[in-house]
Amino acid sequence: MATSQPYPASRYEPAPVPDLGDRATRERLSRAAIGAFLNAMARWRVRDEDARGLLGGMSNGPFYEMKKDRARTLDADTLTRISYLVGIFKALNILHSESLADEWVQLPNSNRIFAGRTPLDYMIKGGLPAMQTVRRLLDGRRGGM
């Protein structure tokens, strides 16, 4: 019978995971998330229709209300989607020049993940799993993989 080895001691303390089921937590995170999302969409030159697609197909009314008034409280799904997109935005700006980082999501990509499509199209059609894949791809590249 094998015994498990103790995990090595470390000074690393992971940040607590926010409870997105808690309305107060979502209220606290929403304004910054909306601002970061709208900034990324502007820098990537994403059409409103595609931005709504990235948010899971948000309808026109709530989307334009969000653009006008950033004080709204987002649901857990929308916050999760924005979190992935902000991570992708950050990774692109670490990996590439500002101009390429801003264009990357709109460029056809020969990586087999994208099959010649743009990363934007891949993420709109694939939803959260596709965003997670793109985030992992870019984080892997940041780590030298």
PDB file of C-alpha atoms in Angstrom, residues 1-124:
ATOM      1  CA  MET A   1       0.000   0.000   0.000  1.00  0.00           C
ATOM      2  CA  ALA A   2       1.473   3.316  -1.100  1.00  0.00           C
ATOM      3  CA  THR A   3       1.583   6.198   1.298  1.00  0.00           C
ATOM      4  CA  SER A   4       1.101   9.711   0.080  1.00  0.00           C
ATOM      5  CA  GLN A   5       3.970  12.128   0.338  1.00  0.00           C
ATOM      6  CA  PRO A   6       3.360  15.382   2.169  1.00  0.00           C
ATOM      7  CA  TYR A   7       3.104  18.422  -0.048  1.00  0.00           C
ATOM      8  CA  PRO A   8       6.324  20.461   0.165  1.00  0.00           C
ATOM      9  CA  ALA A   9       6.215  23.538   2.359  1.00  0.00           C
ATOM     10  CA  SER A  10       5.893  26.822   0.499  1.00  0.00           C
ATOM     11  CA  ARG A  11       5.508  30.507   1.257  1.00  0.00           C
ATOM     12  CA  TYR A  12       2.942  30.722  -1.539  1.00  0.00           C
ATOM     13  CA  GLU A  13      -0.558  31.467  -0.338  1.00  0.00           C
ATOM     14  CA  PRO A  14      -3.220  31.345  -3.038  1.00  0.00           C
ATOM     15  CA  ALA A  15      -5.695  34.179  -3.115  1.00  0.00           C
ATOM     16  CA  PRO A  16      -9.136  33.177  -1.920  1.00  0.00           C
ATOM     17  CA  VAL A  17     -11.551  32.371  -4.720  1.00  0.00           C
ATOM     18  CA  PRO A  18     -14.387  34.911  -4.848  1.00  0.00           C
ATOM     19  CA  ASP A  19     -17.841  33.512  -4.151  1.00  0.00           C
ATOM     20  CA  LEU A  20     -19.719  34.565  -7.278  1.00  0.00           C
ATOM     21  CA  GLY A  21     -22.910  33.215  -5.758  1.00  0.00           C
ATOM     22  CA  ASP A  22     -22.736  36.054  -3.229  1.00  0.00           C
ATOM     23  CA  ARG A  23     -24.453  39.199  -4.488  1.00  0.00           C
ATOM     24  CA  ALA A  24     -22.189  41.521  -2.469  1.00  0.00           C
ATOM     25  CA  THR A  25     -19.123  39.952  -4.103  1.00  0.00           C
ATOM     26  CA  ARG A  26     -20.641  40.362  -7.564  1.00  0.00           C
ATOM     27  CA  GLU A  27     -21.540  43.983  -6.776  1.00  0.00           C
ATOM     28  CA  ARG A  28     -17.948  44.635  -5.661  1.00  0.00           C
ATOM     29  CA  LEU A  29     -16.436  43.097  -8.819  1.00  0.00           C
ATOM     30  CA  SER A  30     -18.921  44.214 -11.467  1.00  0.00           C
ATOM     31  CA  ARG A  31     -17.930  47.848 -12.063  1.00  0.00           C
ATOM     32  CA  ALA A  32     -14.242  46.994 -12.593  1.00  0.00           C
ATOM     33  CA  ALA A  33     -15.155  43.978 -14.726  1.00  0.00           C
ATOM     34  CA  ILE A  34     -17.412  46.038 -16.986  1.00  0.00           C
ATOM     35  CA  GLY A  35     -14.721  48.697 -17.395  1.00  0.00           C
ATOM     36  CA  ALA A  36     -12.048  46.131 -18.218  1.00  0.00           C
ATOM     37  CA  PHE A  37     -14.353  44.348 -20.677  1.00  0.00           C
ATOM     38  CA  LEU A  38     -15.326  47.530 -22.507  1.00  0.00           C
ATOM     39  CA  ASN A  39     -11.679  48.599 -22.662  1.00  0.00           C
ATOM     40  CA  ALA A  40     -10.639  45.252 -24.167  1.00  0.00           C
ATOM     41  CA  MET A  41     -13.485  45.375 -26.700  1.00  0.00           C
ATOM     42  CA  ALA A  42     -12.441  48.876 -27.765  1.00  0.00           C
ATOM     43  CA  ARG A  43      -8.765  47.955 -28.040  1.00  0.00           C
ATOM     44  CA  TRP A  44      -9.610  44.784 -30.000  1.00  0.00           C
ATOM     45  CA  ARG A  45     -12.107  46.744 -32.164  1.00  0.00           C
ATOM     46  CA  VAL A  46     -14.852  44.201 -31.511  1.00  0.00           C
ATOM     47  CA  ARG A  47     -18.299  45.045 -32.870  1.00  0.00           C
ATOM     48  CA  ASP A  48     -21.075  45.300 -30.278  1.00  0.00           C
ATOM     49  CA  GLU A  49     -22.798  42.250 -31.777  1.00  0.00           C
ATOM     50  CA  ASP A  50     -19.657  40.167 -31.248  1.00  0.00           C
ATOM     51  CA  ALA A  51     -19.085  41.615 -27.766  1.00  0.00           C
ATOM     52  CA  ARG A  52     -22.616  40.511 -26.865  1.00  0.00           C
ATOM     53  CA  GLY A  53     -21.766  37.067 -28.236  1.00  0.00           C
ATOM     54  CA  LEU A  54     -18.715  36.852 -25.983  1.00  0.00           C
ATOM     55  CA  LEU A  55     -21.015  37.584 -23.055  1.00  0.00           C
ATOM     56  CA  GLY A  56     -23.172  34.595 -23.939  1.00  0.00           C
ATOM     57  CA  GLY A  57     -25.572  36.295 -26.304  1.00  0.00           C
ATOM     58  CA  MET A  58     -26.599  39.196 -24.096  1.00  0.00           C
ATOM     59  CA  SER A  59     -29.505  41.036 -25.686  1.00  0.00           C
ATOM     60  CA  ASN A  60     -29.262  44.632 -26.934  1.00  0.00           C
ATOM     61  CA  GLY A  61     -31.086  46.326 -24.063  1.00  0.00           C
ATOM     62  CA  PRO A  62     -28.992  45.006 -21.163  1.00  0.00           C
ATOM     63  CA  PHE A  63     -25.793  45.384 -23.185  1.00  0.00           C
ATOM     64  CA  TYR A  64     -26.344  49.058 -23.970  1.00  0.00           C
ATOM     65  CA  GLU A  65     -27.521  49.707 -20.405  1.00  0.00           C
ATOM     66  CA  MET A  66     -24.244  48.146 -19.206  1.00  0.00           C
ATOM     67  CA  LYS A  67     -22.239  50.356 -21.573  1.00  0.00           C
ATOM     68  CA  LYS A  68     -24.077  53.454 -20.346  1.00  0.00           C
ATOM     69  CA  ASP A  69     -24.207  52.603 -16.626  1.00  0.00           C
ATOM     70  CA  ARG A  70     -21.329  50.520 -15.272  1.00  0.00           C
ATOM     71  CA  ALA A  71     -22.905  50.414 -11.807  1.00  0.00           C
ATOM     72  CA  ARG A  72     -25.007  47.347 -12.598  1.00  0.00           C
ATOM     73  CA  THR A  73     -24.408  43.993 -10.918  1.00  0.00           C
ATOM     74  CA  LEU A  74     -23.390  41.189 -13.265  1.00  0.00           C
ATOM     75  CA  ASP A  75     -24.359  37.553 -12.869  1.00  0.00           C
ATOM     76  CA  ALA A  76     -21.758  34.860 -12.159  1.00  0.00           C
ATOM     77  CA  ASP A  77     -21.641  33.628 -15.766  1.00  0.00           C
ATOM     78  CA  THR A  78     -20.947  37.097 -17.169  1.00  0.00           C
ATOM     79  CA  LEU A  79     -18.263  37.770 -14.546  1.00  0.00           C
ATOM     80  CA  THR A  80     -16.607  34.453 -15.390  1.00  0.00           C
ATOM     81  CA  ARG A  81     -16.624  35.228 -19.115  1.00  0.00           C
ATOM     82  CA  ILE A  82     -15.152  38.673 -18.505  1.00  0.00           C
ATOM     83  CA  SER A  83     -12.499  37.168 -16.239  1.00  0.00           C
ATOM     84  CA  TYR A  84     -11.338  34.869 -19.052  1.00  0.00           C
ATOM     85  CA  LEU A  85     -11.334  37.736 -21.545  1.00  0.00           C
ATOM     86  CA  VAL A  86      -9.355  40.010 -19.237  1.00  0.00           C
ATOM     87  CA  GLY A  87      -6.822  37.208 -18.714  1.00  0.00           C
ATOM     88  CA  ILE A  88      -6.552  36.774 -22.488  1.00  0.00           C
ATOM     89  CA  PHE A  89      -6.112  40.530 -22.917  1.00  0.00           C
ATOM     90  CA  LYS A  90      -3.370  40.592 -20.288  1.00  0.00           C
ATOM     91  CA  ALA A  91      -1.551  37.577 -21.751  1.00  0.00           C
ATOM     92  CA  LEU A  92      -1.614  39.058 -25.254  1.00  0.00           C
ATOM     93  CA  ASN A  93      -0.104  42.292 -23.966  1.00  0.00           C
ATOM     94  CA  ILE A  94       2.676  40.357 -22.223  1.00  0.00           C
ATOM     95  CA  LEU A  95       3.412  38.209 -25.270  1.00  0.00           C
ATOM     96  CA  HIS A  96       3.121  40.736 -28.090  1.00  0.00           C
ATOM     97  CA  SER A  97       3.609  44.365 -28.988  1.00  0.00           C
ATOM     98  CA  GLU A  98       0.623  46.582 -28.273  1.00  0.00           C
ATOM     99  CA  SER A  99      -0.431  46.677 -31.920  1.00  0.00           C
ATOM    100  CA  LEU A 100      -0.278  42.891 -32.375  1.00  0.00           C
ATOM    101  CA  ALA A 101      -1.929  42.303 -28.994  1.00  0.00           C
ATOM    102  CA  ASP A 102      -4.810  44.508 -30.094  1.00  0.00           C
ATOM    103  CA  GLU A 103      -5.149  42.796 -33.500  1.00  0.00           C
ATOM    104  CA  TRP A 104      -4.572  39.165 -32.481  1.00  0.00           C
ATOM    105  CA  VAL A 105      -8.195  38.184 -31.771  1.00  0.00           C
ATOM    106  CA  GLN A 106      -9.265  39.475 -35.214  1.00  0.00           C
ATOM    107  CA  LEU A 107      -6.538  37.687 -37.222  1.00  0.00           C
ATOM    108  CA  PRO A 108      -7.093  34.287 -38.855  1.00  0.00           C
ATOM    109  CA  ASN A 109      -4.969  31.819 -36.914  1.00  0.00           C
ATOM    110  CA  SER A 110      -3.311  28.677 -38.268  1.00  0.00           C
ATOM    111  CA  ASN A 111      -3.030  27.025 -34.845  1.00  0.00           C
ATOM    112  CA  ARG A 112      -5.012  23.791 -35.057  1.00  0.00           C
ATOM    113  CA  ILE A 113      -7.225  24.983 -32.203  1.00  0.00           C
ATOM    114  CA  PHE A 114      -8.598  27.730 -34.437  1.00  0.00           C
ATOM    115  CA  ALA A 115      -8.466  25.857 -37.783  1.00  0.00           C
ATOM    116  CA  GLY A 116      -7.886  29.074 -39.731  1.00  0.00           C
ATOM    117  CA  ARG A 117     -10.650  31.016 -37.967  1.00  0.00           C
ATOM    118  CA  THR A 118     -10.043  34.073 -35.845  1.00  0.00           C
ATOM    119  CA  PRO A 119      -9.733  33.565 -32.085  1.00  0.00           C
ATOM    120  CA  LEU A 120     -12.698  35.931 -31.725  1.00  0.00           C
ATOM    121  CA  ASP A 121     -14.928  33.705 -33.875  1.00  0.00           C
ATOM    122  CA  TYR A 122     -13.680  30.617 -32.023  1.00  0.00           C
ATOM    123  CA  MET A 123     -14.560  32.142 -28.639  1.00  0.00           C
ATOM    124  CA  ILE A 124     -17.973  33.442 -29.727  1.00  0.00           C
TER     125      ILE A 124
END
